[in-house]
mmCIF file with all atom_site columns, C-alpha atoms in Angstrom:
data_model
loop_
_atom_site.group_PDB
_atom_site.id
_atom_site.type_symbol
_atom_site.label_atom_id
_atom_site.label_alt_id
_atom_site.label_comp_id
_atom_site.label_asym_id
_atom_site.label_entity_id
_atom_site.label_seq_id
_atom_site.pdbx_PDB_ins_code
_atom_site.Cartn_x
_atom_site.Cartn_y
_atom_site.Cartn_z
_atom_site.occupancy
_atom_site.B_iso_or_equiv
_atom_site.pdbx_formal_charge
_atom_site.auth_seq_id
_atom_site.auth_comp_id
_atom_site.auth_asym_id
_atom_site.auth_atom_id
_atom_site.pdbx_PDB_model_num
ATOM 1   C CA . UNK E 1 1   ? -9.038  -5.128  9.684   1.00 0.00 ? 1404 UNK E CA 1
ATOM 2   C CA . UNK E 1 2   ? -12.512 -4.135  9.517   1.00 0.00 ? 1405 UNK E CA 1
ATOM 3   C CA . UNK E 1 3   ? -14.459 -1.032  8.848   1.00 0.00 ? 1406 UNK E CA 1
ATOM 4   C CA . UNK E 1 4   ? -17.841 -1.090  9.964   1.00 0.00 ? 1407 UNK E CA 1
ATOM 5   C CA . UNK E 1 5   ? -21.031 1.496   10.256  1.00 0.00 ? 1408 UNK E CA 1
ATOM 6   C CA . UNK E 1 6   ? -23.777 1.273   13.079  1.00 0.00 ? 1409 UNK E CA 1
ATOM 7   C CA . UNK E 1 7   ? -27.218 2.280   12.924  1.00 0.00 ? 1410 UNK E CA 1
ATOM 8   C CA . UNK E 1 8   ? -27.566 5.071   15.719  1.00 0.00 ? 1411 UNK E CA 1
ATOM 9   C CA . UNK E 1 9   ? -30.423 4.720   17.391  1.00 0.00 ? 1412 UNK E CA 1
ATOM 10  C CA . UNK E 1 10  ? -30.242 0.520   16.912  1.00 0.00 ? 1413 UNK E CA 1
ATOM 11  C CA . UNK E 1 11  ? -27.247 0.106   17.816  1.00 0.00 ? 1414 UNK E CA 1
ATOM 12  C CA . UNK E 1 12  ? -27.080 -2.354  14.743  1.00 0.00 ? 1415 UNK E CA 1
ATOM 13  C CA . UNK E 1 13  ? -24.554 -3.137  12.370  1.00 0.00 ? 1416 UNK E CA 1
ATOM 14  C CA . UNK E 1 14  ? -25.533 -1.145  9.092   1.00 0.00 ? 1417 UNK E CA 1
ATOM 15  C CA . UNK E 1 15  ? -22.181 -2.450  6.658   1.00 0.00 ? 1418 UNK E CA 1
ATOM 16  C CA . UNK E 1 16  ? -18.877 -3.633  6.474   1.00 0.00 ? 1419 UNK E CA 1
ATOM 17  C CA . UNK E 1 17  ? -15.366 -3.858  4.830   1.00 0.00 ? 1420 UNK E CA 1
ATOM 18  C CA . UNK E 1 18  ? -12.907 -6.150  5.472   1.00 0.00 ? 1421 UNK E CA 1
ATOM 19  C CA . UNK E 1 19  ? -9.165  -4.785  4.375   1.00 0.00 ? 1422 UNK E CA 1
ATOM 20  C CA . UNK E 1 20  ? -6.792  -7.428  5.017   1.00 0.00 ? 1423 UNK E CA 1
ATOM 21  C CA . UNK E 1 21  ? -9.263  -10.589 5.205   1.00 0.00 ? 1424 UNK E CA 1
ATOM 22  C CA . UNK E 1 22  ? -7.271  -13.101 6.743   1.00 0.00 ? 1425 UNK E CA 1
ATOM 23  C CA . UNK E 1 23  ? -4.046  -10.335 7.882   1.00 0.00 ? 1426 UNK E CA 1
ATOM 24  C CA . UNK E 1 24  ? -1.302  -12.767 7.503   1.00 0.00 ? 1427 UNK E CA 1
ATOM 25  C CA . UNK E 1 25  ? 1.132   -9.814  8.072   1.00 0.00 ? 1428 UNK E CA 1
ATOM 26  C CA . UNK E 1 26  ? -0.332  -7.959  11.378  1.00 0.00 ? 1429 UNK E CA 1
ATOM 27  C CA . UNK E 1 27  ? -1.676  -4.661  9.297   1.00 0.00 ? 1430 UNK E CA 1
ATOM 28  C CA . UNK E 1 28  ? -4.501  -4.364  12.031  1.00 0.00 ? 1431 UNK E CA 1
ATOM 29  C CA . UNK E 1 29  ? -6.484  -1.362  10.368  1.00 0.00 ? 1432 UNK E CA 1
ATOM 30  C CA . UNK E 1 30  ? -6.459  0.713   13.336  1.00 0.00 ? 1433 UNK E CA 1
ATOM 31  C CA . UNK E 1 31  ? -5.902  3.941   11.700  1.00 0.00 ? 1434 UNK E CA 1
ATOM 32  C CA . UNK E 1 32  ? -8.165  6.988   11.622  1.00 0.00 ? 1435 UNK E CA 1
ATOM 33  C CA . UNK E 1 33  ? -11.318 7.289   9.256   1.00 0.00 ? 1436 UNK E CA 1
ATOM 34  C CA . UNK E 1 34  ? -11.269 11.055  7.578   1.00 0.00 ? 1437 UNK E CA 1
ATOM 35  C CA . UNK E 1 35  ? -15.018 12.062  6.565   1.00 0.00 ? 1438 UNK E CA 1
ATOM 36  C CA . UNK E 1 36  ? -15.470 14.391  4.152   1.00 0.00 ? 1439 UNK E CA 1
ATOM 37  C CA . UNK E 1 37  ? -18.472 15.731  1.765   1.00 0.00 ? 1440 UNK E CA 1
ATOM 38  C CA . UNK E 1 38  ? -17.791 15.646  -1.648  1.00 0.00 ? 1441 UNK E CA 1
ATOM 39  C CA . UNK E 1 39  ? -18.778 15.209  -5.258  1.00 0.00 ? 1442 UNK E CA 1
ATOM 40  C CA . UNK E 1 40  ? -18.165 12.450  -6.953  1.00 0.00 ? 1443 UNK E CA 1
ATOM 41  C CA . UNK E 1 41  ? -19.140 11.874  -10.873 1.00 0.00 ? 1444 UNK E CA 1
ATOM 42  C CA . UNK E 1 42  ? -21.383 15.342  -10.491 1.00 0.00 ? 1445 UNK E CA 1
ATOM 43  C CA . UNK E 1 43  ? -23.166 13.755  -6.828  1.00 0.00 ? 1446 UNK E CA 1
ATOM 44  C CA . UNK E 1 44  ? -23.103 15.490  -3.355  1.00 0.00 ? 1447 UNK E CA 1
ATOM 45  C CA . UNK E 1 45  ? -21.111 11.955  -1.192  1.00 0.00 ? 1448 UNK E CA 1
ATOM 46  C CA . UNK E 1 46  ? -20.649 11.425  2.576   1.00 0.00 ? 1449 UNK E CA 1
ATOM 47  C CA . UNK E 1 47  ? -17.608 9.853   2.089   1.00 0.00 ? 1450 UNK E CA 1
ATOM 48  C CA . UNK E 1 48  ? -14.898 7.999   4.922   1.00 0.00 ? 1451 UNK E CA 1
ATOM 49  C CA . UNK E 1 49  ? -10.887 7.881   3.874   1.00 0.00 ? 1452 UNK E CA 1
ATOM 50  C CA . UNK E 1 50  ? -8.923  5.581   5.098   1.00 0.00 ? 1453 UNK E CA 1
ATOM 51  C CA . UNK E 1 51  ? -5.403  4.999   5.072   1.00 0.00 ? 1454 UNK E CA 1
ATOM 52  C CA . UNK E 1 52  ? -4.715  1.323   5.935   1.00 0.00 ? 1455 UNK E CA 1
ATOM 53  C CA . UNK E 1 53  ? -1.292  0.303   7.269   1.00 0.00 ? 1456 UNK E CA 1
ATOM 54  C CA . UNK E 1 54  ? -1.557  -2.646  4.623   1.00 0.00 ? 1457 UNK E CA 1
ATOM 55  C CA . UNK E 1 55  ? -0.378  0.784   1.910   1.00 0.00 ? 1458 UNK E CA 1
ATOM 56  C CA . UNK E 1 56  ? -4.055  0.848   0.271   1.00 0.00 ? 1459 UNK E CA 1
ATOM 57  C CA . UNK E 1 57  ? -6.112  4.072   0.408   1.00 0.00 ? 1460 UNK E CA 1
ATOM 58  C CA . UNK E 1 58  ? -9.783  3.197   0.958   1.00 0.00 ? 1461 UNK E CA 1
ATOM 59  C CA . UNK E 1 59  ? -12.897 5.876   -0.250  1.00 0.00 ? 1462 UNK E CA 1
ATOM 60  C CA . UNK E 1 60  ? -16.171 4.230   0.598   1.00 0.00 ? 1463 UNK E CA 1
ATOM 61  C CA . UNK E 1 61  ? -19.632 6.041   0.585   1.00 0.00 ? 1464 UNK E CA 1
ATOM 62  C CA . UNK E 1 62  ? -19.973 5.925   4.706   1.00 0.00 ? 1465 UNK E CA 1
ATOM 63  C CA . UNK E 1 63  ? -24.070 6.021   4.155   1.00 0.00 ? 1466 UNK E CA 1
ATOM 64  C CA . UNK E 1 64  ? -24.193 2.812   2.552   1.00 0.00 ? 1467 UNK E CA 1
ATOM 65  C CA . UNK E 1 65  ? -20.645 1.451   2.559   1.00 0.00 ? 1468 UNK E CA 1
ATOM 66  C CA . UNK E 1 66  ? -20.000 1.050   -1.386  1.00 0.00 ? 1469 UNK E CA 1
ATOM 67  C CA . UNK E 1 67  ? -16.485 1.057   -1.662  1.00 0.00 ? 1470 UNK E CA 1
ATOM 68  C CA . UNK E 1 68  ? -15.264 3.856   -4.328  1.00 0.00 ? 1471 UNK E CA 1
ATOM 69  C CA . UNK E 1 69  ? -11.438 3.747   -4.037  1.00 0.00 ? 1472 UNK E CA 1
ATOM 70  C CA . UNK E 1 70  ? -8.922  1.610   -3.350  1.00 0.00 ? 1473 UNK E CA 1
ATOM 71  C CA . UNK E 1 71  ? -5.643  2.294   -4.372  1.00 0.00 ? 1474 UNK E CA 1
ATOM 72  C CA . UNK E 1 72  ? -1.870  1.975   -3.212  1.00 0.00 ? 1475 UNK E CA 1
ATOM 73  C CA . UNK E 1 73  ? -0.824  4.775   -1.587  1.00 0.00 ? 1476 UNK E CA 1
ATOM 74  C CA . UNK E 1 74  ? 2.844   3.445   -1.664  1.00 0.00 ? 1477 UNK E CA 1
ATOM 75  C CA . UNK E 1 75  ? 3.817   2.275   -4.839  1.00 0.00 ? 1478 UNK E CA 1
ATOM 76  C CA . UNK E 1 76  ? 6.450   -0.116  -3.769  1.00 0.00 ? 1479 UNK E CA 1
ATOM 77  C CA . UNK E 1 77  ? 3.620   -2.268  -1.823  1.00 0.00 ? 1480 UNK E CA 1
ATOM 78  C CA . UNK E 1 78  ? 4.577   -5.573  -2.710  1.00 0.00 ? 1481 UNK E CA 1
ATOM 79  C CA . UNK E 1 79  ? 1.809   -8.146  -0.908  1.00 0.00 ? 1482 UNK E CA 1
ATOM 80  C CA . UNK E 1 80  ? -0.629  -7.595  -3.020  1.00 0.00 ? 1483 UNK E CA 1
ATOM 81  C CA . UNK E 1 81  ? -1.498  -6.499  -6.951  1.00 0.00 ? 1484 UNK E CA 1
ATOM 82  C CA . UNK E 1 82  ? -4.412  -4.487  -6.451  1.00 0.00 ? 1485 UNK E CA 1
ATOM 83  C CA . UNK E 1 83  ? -7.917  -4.465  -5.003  1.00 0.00 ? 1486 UNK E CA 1
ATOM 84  C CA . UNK E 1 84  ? -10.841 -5.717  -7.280  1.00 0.00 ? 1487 UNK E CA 1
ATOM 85  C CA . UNK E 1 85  ? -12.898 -2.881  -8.017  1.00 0.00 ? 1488 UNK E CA 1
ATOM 86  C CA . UNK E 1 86  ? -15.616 -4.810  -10.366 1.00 0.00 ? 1489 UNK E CA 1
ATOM 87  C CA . UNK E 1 87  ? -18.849 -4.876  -8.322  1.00 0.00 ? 1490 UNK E CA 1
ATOM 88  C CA . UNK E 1 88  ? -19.764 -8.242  -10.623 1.00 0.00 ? 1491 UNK E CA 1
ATOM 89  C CA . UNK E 1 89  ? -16.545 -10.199 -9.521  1.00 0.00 ? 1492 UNK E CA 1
ATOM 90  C CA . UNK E 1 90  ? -16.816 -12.697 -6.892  1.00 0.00 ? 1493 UNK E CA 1
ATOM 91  C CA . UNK E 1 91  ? -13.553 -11.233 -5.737  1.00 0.00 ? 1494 UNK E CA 1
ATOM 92  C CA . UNK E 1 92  ? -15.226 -7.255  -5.475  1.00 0.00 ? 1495 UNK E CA 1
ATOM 93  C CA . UNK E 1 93  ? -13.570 -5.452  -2.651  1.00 0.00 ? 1496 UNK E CA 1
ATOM 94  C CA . UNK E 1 94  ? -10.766 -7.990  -2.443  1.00 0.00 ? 1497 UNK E CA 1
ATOM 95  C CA . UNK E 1 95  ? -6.937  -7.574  -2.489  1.00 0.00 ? 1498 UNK E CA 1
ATOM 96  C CA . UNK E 1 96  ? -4.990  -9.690  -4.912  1.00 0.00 ? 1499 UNK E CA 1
ATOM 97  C CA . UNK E 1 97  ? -2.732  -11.074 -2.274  1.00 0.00 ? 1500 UNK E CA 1
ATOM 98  C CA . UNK E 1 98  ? 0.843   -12.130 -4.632  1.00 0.00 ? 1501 UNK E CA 1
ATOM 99  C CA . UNK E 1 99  ? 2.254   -15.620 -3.608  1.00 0.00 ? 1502 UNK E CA 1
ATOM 100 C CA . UNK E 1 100 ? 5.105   -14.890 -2.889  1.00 0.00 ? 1503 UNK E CA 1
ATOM 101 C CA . UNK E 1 101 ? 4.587   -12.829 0.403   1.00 0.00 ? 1504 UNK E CA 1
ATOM 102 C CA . UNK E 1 102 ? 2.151   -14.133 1.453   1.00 0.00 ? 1505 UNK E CA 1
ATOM 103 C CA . UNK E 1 103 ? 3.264   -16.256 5.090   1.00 0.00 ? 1506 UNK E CA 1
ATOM 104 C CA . UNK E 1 104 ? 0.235   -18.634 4.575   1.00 0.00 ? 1507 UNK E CA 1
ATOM 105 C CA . UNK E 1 105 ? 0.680   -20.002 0.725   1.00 0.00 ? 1508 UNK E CA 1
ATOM 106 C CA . UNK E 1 106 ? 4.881   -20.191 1.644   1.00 0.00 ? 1509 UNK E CA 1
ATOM 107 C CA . UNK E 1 107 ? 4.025   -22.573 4.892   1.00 0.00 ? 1510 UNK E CA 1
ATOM 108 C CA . UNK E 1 108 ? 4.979   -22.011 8.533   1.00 0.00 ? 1511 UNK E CA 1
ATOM 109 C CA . UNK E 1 109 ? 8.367   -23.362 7.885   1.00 0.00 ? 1512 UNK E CA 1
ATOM 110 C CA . UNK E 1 110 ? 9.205   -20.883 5.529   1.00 0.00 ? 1513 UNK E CA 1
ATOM 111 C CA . UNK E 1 111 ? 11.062  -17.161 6.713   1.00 0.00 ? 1514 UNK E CA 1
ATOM 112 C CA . UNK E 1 112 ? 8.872   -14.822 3.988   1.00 0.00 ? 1515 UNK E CA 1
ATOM 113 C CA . UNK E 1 113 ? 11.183  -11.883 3.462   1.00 0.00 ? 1516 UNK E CA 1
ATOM 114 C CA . UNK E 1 114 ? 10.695  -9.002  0.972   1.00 0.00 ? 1517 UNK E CA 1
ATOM 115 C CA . UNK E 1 115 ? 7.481   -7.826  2.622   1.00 0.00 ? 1518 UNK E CA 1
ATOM 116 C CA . UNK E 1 116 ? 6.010   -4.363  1.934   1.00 0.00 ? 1519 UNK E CA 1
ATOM 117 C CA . UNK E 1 117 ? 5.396   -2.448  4.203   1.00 0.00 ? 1520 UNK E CA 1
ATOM 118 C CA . UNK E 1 118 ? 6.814   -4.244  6.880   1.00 0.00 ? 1521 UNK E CA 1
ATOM 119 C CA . UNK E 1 119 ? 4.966   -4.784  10.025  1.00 0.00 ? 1522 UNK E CA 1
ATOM 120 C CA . UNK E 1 120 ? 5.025   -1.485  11.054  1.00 0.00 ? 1523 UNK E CA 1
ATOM 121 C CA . UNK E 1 121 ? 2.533   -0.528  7.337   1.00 0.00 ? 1524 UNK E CA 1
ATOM 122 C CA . UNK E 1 122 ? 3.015   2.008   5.121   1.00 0.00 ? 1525 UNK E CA 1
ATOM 123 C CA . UNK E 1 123 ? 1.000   4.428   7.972   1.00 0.00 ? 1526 UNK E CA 1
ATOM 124 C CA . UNK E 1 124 ? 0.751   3.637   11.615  1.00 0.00 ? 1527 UNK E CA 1
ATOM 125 C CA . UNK E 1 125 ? -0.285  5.977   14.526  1.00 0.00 ? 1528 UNK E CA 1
ATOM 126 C CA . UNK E 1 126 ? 0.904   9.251   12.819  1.00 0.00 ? 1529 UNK E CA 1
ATOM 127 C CA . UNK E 1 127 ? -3.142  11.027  11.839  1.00 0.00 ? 1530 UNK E CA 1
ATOM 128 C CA . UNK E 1 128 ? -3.677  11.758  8.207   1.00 0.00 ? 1531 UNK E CA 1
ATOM 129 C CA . UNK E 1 129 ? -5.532  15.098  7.386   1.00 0.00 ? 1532 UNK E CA 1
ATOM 130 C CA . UNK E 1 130 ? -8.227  16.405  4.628   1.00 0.00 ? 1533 UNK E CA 1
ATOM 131 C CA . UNK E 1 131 ? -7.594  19.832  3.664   1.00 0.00 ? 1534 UNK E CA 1
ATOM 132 C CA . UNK E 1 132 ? -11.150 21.109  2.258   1.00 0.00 ? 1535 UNK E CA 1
ATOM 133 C CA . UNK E 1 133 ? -9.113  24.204  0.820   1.00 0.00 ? 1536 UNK E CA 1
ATOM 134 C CA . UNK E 1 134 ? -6.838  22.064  -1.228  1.00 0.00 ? 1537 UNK E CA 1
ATOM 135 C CA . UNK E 1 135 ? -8.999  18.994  -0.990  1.00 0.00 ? 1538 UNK E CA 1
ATOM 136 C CA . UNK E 1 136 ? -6.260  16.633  -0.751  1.00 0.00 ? 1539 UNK E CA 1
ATOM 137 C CA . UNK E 1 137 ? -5.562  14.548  1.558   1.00 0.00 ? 1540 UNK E CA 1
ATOM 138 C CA . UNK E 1 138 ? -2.007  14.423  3.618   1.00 0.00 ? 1541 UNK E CA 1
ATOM 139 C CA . UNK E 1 139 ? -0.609  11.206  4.523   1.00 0.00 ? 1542 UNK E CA 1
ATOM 140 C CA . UNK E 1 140 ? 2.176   10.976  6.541   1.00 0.00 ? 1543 UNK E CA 1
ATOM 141 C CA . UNK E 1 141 ? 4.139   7.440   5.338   1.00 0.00 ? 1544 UNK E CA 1
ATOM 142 C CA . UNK E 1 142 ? 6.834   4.909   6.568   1.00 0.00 ? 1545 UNK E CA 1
ATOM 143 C CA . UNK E 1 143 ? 8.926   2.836   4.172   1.00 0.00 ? 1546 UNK E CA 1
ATOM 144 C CA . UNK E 1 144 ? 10.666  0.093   5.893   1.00 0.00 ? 1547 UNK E CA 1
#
């Protein structure tokens, strides 16, 4: 559930992201990172994509690991609201997980249902591409 740079010639941890802190619905991360140059607001970025199975789209800055984007990719993704994008919240970088799915607020009695995505996640092993042509990105999906 983590996305995390290393210093080259150290060896050292340079940053990290955490997606799902505390996955309570076996999203893993695993998924490819897509890196790409672009501009963004008028300035030349190295820039890493990724497309979590938790159904967010992640754009961080992959030099210093400022996250830029993150957005559902699936708009039916139900376990959380959103992902706090204000860099002055105590809550930057993390998703708004709803009560109602989520298997650790409902107790370990409790059969959560109504999940989205599923286990499987919105993406899984199928590769996502950048096209620098179109520059878009193309995200093969599941919606179970």
């Amino acid at each position: 559930m983590t996305i995390f740079a290393r210093d080259v010639d150290t060896g050292m941890a340079k940053w990290l992201y955490q997606m799902t802190p505390h996955d309570e619905w076996d999203y893993d991360g695993v998924n490819e990172m897509i890196l790409t140059e672009q501009q963004i607001d008028g300035k030349d970025r190295k820039l890493l994509t990724h497309f979590d199975r938790n159904g967010f789209g992640y754009t961080m800055d992959r030099v210093t690991g400022e996250l830029l984007v993150a957005e559902k990719y699936d708009p039916t993704v139900n376990w959380a609201t959103e992902v706090v994008m204000d860099p002055k919240s105590d809550k930057y970088g993390r998703p708004q997980v709803v009560a109602q799915y989520s298997t650790e607020q409902n107790g370990e009695d409790t059969n959560t249902t109504g999940v989205c995505p599923a286990a499987l996640g919105t993406k899984d092993q199928q590769p996502a591409a950048y096209s620098p042509k179109t520059e878009l990105f193309y995200v093969p999906t599941n919606h179970i």
